[in-house]
């Protein structure tokens, strides 16, 4: 988030921000519609689809900022006040991805100018005007958090289960896949591969023995 931005925005700023959010969400809806072969982009907002695939939607939302993702969530998951939903969603899903100590260093003047606000509220204020895309790792972390997993503390087994559940989408996102472990082989697969390797090794050894015998 840029240190030069203020916590509040002018009406003109608001209109630019809203237009940018609308553009990013439209692009994401089109990407999701195409990936899942839905009849229309409006189907992405269907409550049943969105609830079942929201992690996939986040993963496919390339080029989106925190506020883009929060509004996206409000359009697909909210059945109440969108403003309250967006703030609550940012607090629950975006704030955990912020290095508060670092941000307080690079944005010291902004924090100092708003002593009446908590650190979290200052950061939330910045998120409303920050259009910088979040990283692939952050999108993955948010997608996992939406399924009650934490990218930093989840076990390898939980990460692999998440990967298996979203295999089709992740296969299209190598930048995201870099933050997940390689899928482990099942015990049966390890045994079968081991047997195959042993057979190949034995055949190679037998061929080498015959070659040496002829010398």
Tab-separated table of C-alpha atoms in Angstrom:
chain	number	residue	atom	x	y	z
A	1	UNK	CA	0.000	0.000	0.000
A	2	UNK	CA	1.339	3.401	-0.962
A	3	UNK	CA	2.560	5.647	1.850
A	4	UNK	CA	1.369	8.759	0.005
A	5	UNK	CA	-2.305	7.782	0.111
A	6	UNK	CA	-4.661	9.327	2.668
A	7	UNK	CA	-7.179	7.441	4.753
A	8	UNK	CA	-10.100	9.344	3.271
A	9	UNK	CA	-10.784	9.896	-0.417
A	10	UNK	CA	-12.498	12.644	-2.405
A	11	UNK	CA	-15.659	12.004	-4.414
A	12	UNK	CA	-13.569	12.005	-7.591
A	13	UNK	CA	-11.190	9.479	-6.079
A	14	UNK	CA	-14.165	7.347	-5.065
A	15	UNK	CA	-15.531	7.279	-8.614
A	16	UNK	CA	-12.146	6.229	-10.015
A	17	UNK	CA	-11.788	3.534	-7.365
A	18	UNK	CA	-15.313	2.233	-8.001
A	19	UNK	CA	-14.692	2.119	-11.761
A	20	UNK	CA	-11.429	0.226	-11.237
A	21	UNK	CA	-13.043	-2.266	-8.842
A	22	UNK	CA	-15.896	-2.791	-11.294
A	23	UNK	CA	-13.411	-3.456	-14.113
A	24	UNK	CA	-11.396	-5.949	-12.064
A	25	UNK	CA	-14.502	-7.787	-10.872
A	26	UNK	CA	-15.876	-7.924	-14.418
A	27	UNK	CA	-12.616	-9.457	-15.631
A	28	UNK	CA	-12.701	-12.017	-12.810
A	29	UNK	CA	-16.323	-12.943	-13.513
A	30	UNK	CA	-15.474	-13.475	-17.184
A	31	UNK	CA	-12.461	-15.611	-16.264
A	32	UNK	CA	-14.541	-17.753	-13.878
A	33	UNK	CA	-17.391	-18.066	-16.384
A	34	UNK	CA	-14.992	-19.238	-19.083
A	35	UNK	CA	-13.143	-21.658	-16.796
A	36	UNK	CA	-16.311	-23.334	-15.478
A	37	UNK	CA	-18.139	-23.016	-18.827
A	38	UNK	CA	-21.096	-21.194	-17.250
A	39	UNK	CA	-23.881	-19.870	-19.520
A	40	UNK	CA	-23.461	-16.262	-18.359
A	41	UNK	CA	-21.307	-14.157	-16.032
A	42	UNK	CA	-24.370	-13.689	-13.820
A	43	UNK	CA	-24.124	-17.380	-12.948
A	44	UNK	CA	-20.902	-16.607	-11.057
A	45	UNK	CA	-23.011	-14.608	-8.583
A	46	UNK	CA	-25.407	-17.484	-8.020
A	47	UNK	CA	-25.312	-18.139	-4.277
A	48	UNK	CA	-25.054	-21.912	-4.638
A	49	UNK	CA	-22.183	-21.696	-7.130
A	50	UNK	CA	-20.340	-18.936	-5.253
A	51	UNK	CA	-20.503	-20.699	-1.901
A	52	UNK	CA	-19.238	-23.939	-3.425
A	53	UNK	CA	-16.475	-22.310	-5.467
A	54	UNK	CA	-15.471	-19.098	-3.696
A	55	UNK	CA	-11.913	-20.341	-3.093
A	56	UNK	CA	-11.681	-21.088	-6.827
A	57	UNK	CA	-12.991	-17.606	-7.627
A	58	UNK	CA	-10.288	-16.043	-5.433
A	59	UNK	CA	-7.594	-18.192	-7.027
A	60	UNK	CA	-8.742	-17.133	-10.507
A	61	UNK	CA	-8.984	-13.441	-9.551
A	62	UNK	CA	-5.601	-12.458	-10.986
A	63	UNK	CA	-4.716	-8.774	-10.815
A	64	UNK	CA	-7.114	-7.998	-7.961
A	65	UNK	CA	-6.465	-5.938	-4.848
A	66	UNK	CA	-7.724	-6.558	-1.315
A	67	UNK	CA	-10.705	-4.254	-1.855
A	68	UNK	CA	-11.484	-5.953	-5.188
A	69	UNK	CA	-11.648	-9.320	-3.424
A	70	UNK	CA	-13.774	-7.931	-0.583
A	71	UNK	CA	-16.334	-6.425	-2.979
A	72	UNK	CA	-16.235	-9.639	-5.001
A	73	UNK	CA	-17.105	-11.538	-1.819
A	74	UNK	CA	-19.915	-9.101	-1.023
A	75	UNK	CA	-21.460	-9.534	-4.479
A	76	UNK	CA	-21.368	-13.324	-4.346
A	77	UNK	CA	-21.763	-14.199	-0.654
A	78	UNK	CA	-23.452	-11.283	1.115
A	79	UNK	CA	-27.166	-11.175	1.877
A	80	UNK	CA	-26.997	-8.062	4.027
A	81	UNK	CA	-25.339	-4.643	4.105
A	82	UNK	CA	-22.518	-4.664	1.586
A	83	UNK	CA	-20.572	-1.906	3.374
A	84	UNK	CA	-20.548	-3.823	6.650
A	85	UNK	CA	-19.772	-7.054	4.829
A	86	UNK	CA	-16.801	-5.545	2.973
A	87	UNK	CA	-15.286	-4.123	6.165
A	88	UNK	CA	-15.808	-7.354	8.102
A	89	UNK	CA	-14.420	-9.437	5.233
A	90	UNK	CA	-11.302	-7.277	4.969
A	91	UNK	CA	-10.789	-7.476	8.729
A	92	UNK	CA	-11.115	-11.262	8.752
A	93	UNK	CA	-9.331	-12.189	5.521
A	94	UNK	CA	-7.020	-9.346	4.476
A	95	UNK	CA	-5.640	-7.982	7.752
A	96	UNK	CA	-3.928	-11.281	8.662
A	97	UNK	CA	-1.864	-10.911	5.457
A	98	UNK	CA	-0.489	-7.495	6.466
A	99	UNK	CA	2.857	-6.967	8.201
A	100	UNK	CA	1.625	-4.259	10.556
A	101	UNK	CA	5.037	-3.436	12.036
A	102	UNK	CA	6.546	-2.874	8.577
A	103	UNK	CA	3.558	-0.846	7.426
A	104	UNK	CA	3.787	1.417	10.483
A	105	UNK	CA	7.385	2.169	9.536
A	106	UNK	CA	6.784	3.041	5.874
A	107	UNK	CA	3.497	4.864	6.570
A	108	UNK	CA	4.426	6.535	9.867
A	109	UNK	CA	2.971	9.983	8.895
A	110	UNK	CA	-0.437	8.489	8.108
A	111	UNK	CA	-0.587	6.544	11.363
A	112	UNK	CA	0.559	9.645	13.273
A	113	UNK	CA	-2.133	11.770	11.614
A	114	UNK	CA	-4.906	9.509	12.891
A	115	UNK	CA	-4.215	8.846	16.587
A	116	UNK	CA	-7.942	8.376	17.176
A	117	UNK	CA	-7.946	5.223	15.020
A	118	UNK	CA	-6.607	1.786	15.837
A	119	UNK	CA	-3.801	0.385	13.691
A	120	UNK	CA	-6.284	-1.991	12.057
A	121	UNK	CA	-8.683	0.837	11.181
A	122	UNK	CA	-5.889	2.903	9.602
A	123	UNK	CA	-4.869	-0.109	7.504
A	124	UNK	CA	-8.476	-0.796	6.515
A	125	UNK	CA	-8.809	2.833	5.431
A	126	UNK	CA	-5.806	2.387	3.158
A	127	UNK	CA	-7.192	-0.828	1.689
A	128	UNK	CA	-10.256	1.017	0.373
A	129	UNK	CA	-8.098	3.129	-1.926
A	130	UNK	CA	-5.262	0.720	-2.707
A	131	UNK	CA	-5.550	-0.818	-6.185
A	132	UNK	CA	-2.241	-2.691	-6.090
A	133	UNK	CA	-2.792	-6.377	-6.974
A	134	UNK	CA	-2.147	-8.838	-4.178
A	135	UNK	CA	0.492	-11.496	-4.790
A	136	UNK	CA	-0.302	-15.074	-5.891
A	137	UNK	CA	0.748	-16.252	-2.410
A	138	UNK	CA	-1.729	-13.851	-0.802
A	139	UNK	CA	-4.565	-15.014	-3.072
A	140	UNK	CA	-3.736	-18.590	-2.106
A	141	UNK	CA	-3.662	-17.679	1.601
A	142	UNK	CA	-7.065	-15.974	1.346
A	143	UNK	CA	-8.554	-18.871	-0.643
A	144	UNK	CA	-7.318	-21.299	2.010
A	145	UNK	CA	-8.592	-19.090	4.847
A	146	UNK	CA	-12.041	-19.145	3.239
A	147	UNK	CA	-11.909	-22.906	3.839
A	148	UNK	CA	-10.672	-22.503	7.429
A	149	UNK	CA	-7.021	-23.253	6.633
A	150	UNK	CA	-3.936	-21.140	7.247
A	151	UNK	CA	-1.208	-21.229	4.600
A	152	UNK	CA	1.474	-20.571	7.195
A	153	UNK	CA	0.453	-23.166	9.770
A	154	UNK	CA	-1.482	-25.805	7.795
A	155	UNK	CA	0.054	-29.267	7.725
A	156	UNK	CA	1.390	-30.722	4.488
A	157	UNK	CA	-1.553	-33.117	4.516
A	158	UNK	CA	-4.069	-30.240	4.734
A	159	UNK	CA	-2.280	-28.333	1.965
A	160	UNK	CA	-2.347	-31.396	-0.271
A	161	UNK	CA	-6.061	-31.932	0.465
A	162	UNK	CA	-6.696	-28.312	-0.545
A	163	UNK	CA	-4.607	-28.812	-3.663
A	164	UNK	CA	-6.539	-31.957	-4.581
A	165	UNK	CA	-9.896	-30.236	-4.006
A	166	UNK	CA	-8.915	-27.383	-6.357
A	167	UNK	CA	-6.702	-29.341	-8.739
A	168	UNK	CA	-8.315	-28.087	-11.967
A	169	UNK	CA	-7.943	-24.411	-11.098
A	170	UNK	CA	-4.457	-24.731	-9.601
A	171	UNK	CA	-3.232	-26.554	-12.705
A	172	UNK	CA	-3.773	-23.267	-14.579
A	173	UNK	CA	-1.901	-21.192	-11.974
A	174	UNK	CA	1.784	-22.180	-11.755
A	175	UNK	CA	2.622	-19.006	-9.784
A	176	UNK	CA	0.201	-20.120	-7.067
A	177	UNK	CA	1.294	-23.768	-7.187
A	178	UNK	CA	4.816	-22.673	-6.207
A	179	UNK	CA	3.522	-22.134	-2.664
A	180	UNK	CA	2.059	-25.631	-2.265
A	181	UNK	CA	3.941	-28.880	-1.621
A	182	UNK	CA	4.360	-31.466	-4.327
A	183	UNK	CA	1.643	-34.068	-3.928
A	184	UNK	CA	2.916	-37.073	-2.018
A	185	UNK	CA	2.511	-40.532	-3.513
A	186	UNK	CA	0.146	-42.913	-1.806
A	187	UNK	CA	1.736	-45.973	-0.195
A	188	UNK	CA	0.433	-48.144	-3.054
A	189	UNK	CA	2.000	-45.856	-5.658
A	190	UNK	CA	5.340	-45.889	-3.814
A	191	UNK	CA	5.334	-49.722	-3.678
A	192	UNK	CA	4.436	-50.026	-7.380
A	193	UNK	CA	7.113	-47.542	-8.436
A	194	UNK	CA	9.663	-49.251	-6.208
A	195	UNK	CA	8.932	-52.625	-7.767
A	196	UNK	CA	9.173	-51.149	-11.256
A	197	UNK	CA	12.512	-49.526	-10.463
A	198	UNK	CA	13.836	-52.775	-9.007
A	199	UNK	CA	12.867	-54.693	-12.160
A	200	UNK	CA	14.578	-52.120	-14.351
A	201	UNK	CA	17.689	-52.210	-12.173
A	202	UNK	CA	17.791	-55.992	-12.251
A	203	UNK	CA	17.412	-56.071	-16.057
A	204	UNK	CA	20.191	-53.525	-16.459
A	205	UNK	CA	22.468	-55.508	-14.130
A	206	UNK	CA	21.751	-58.745	-16.021
A	207	UNK	CA	22.571	-57.097	-19.353
A	208	UNK	CA	25.797	-55.682	-17.934
A	209	UNK	CA	26.778	-59.150	-16.575
A	210	UNK	CA	26.321	-60.743	-20.020
A	211	UNK	CA	28.396	-57.990	-21.609
A	212	UNK	CA	31.225	-58.532	-19.119
A	213	UNK	CA	31.075	-62.316	-19.630
A	214	UNK	CA	31.736	-61.922	-23.366
A	215	UNK	CA	34.911	-59.902	-22.716
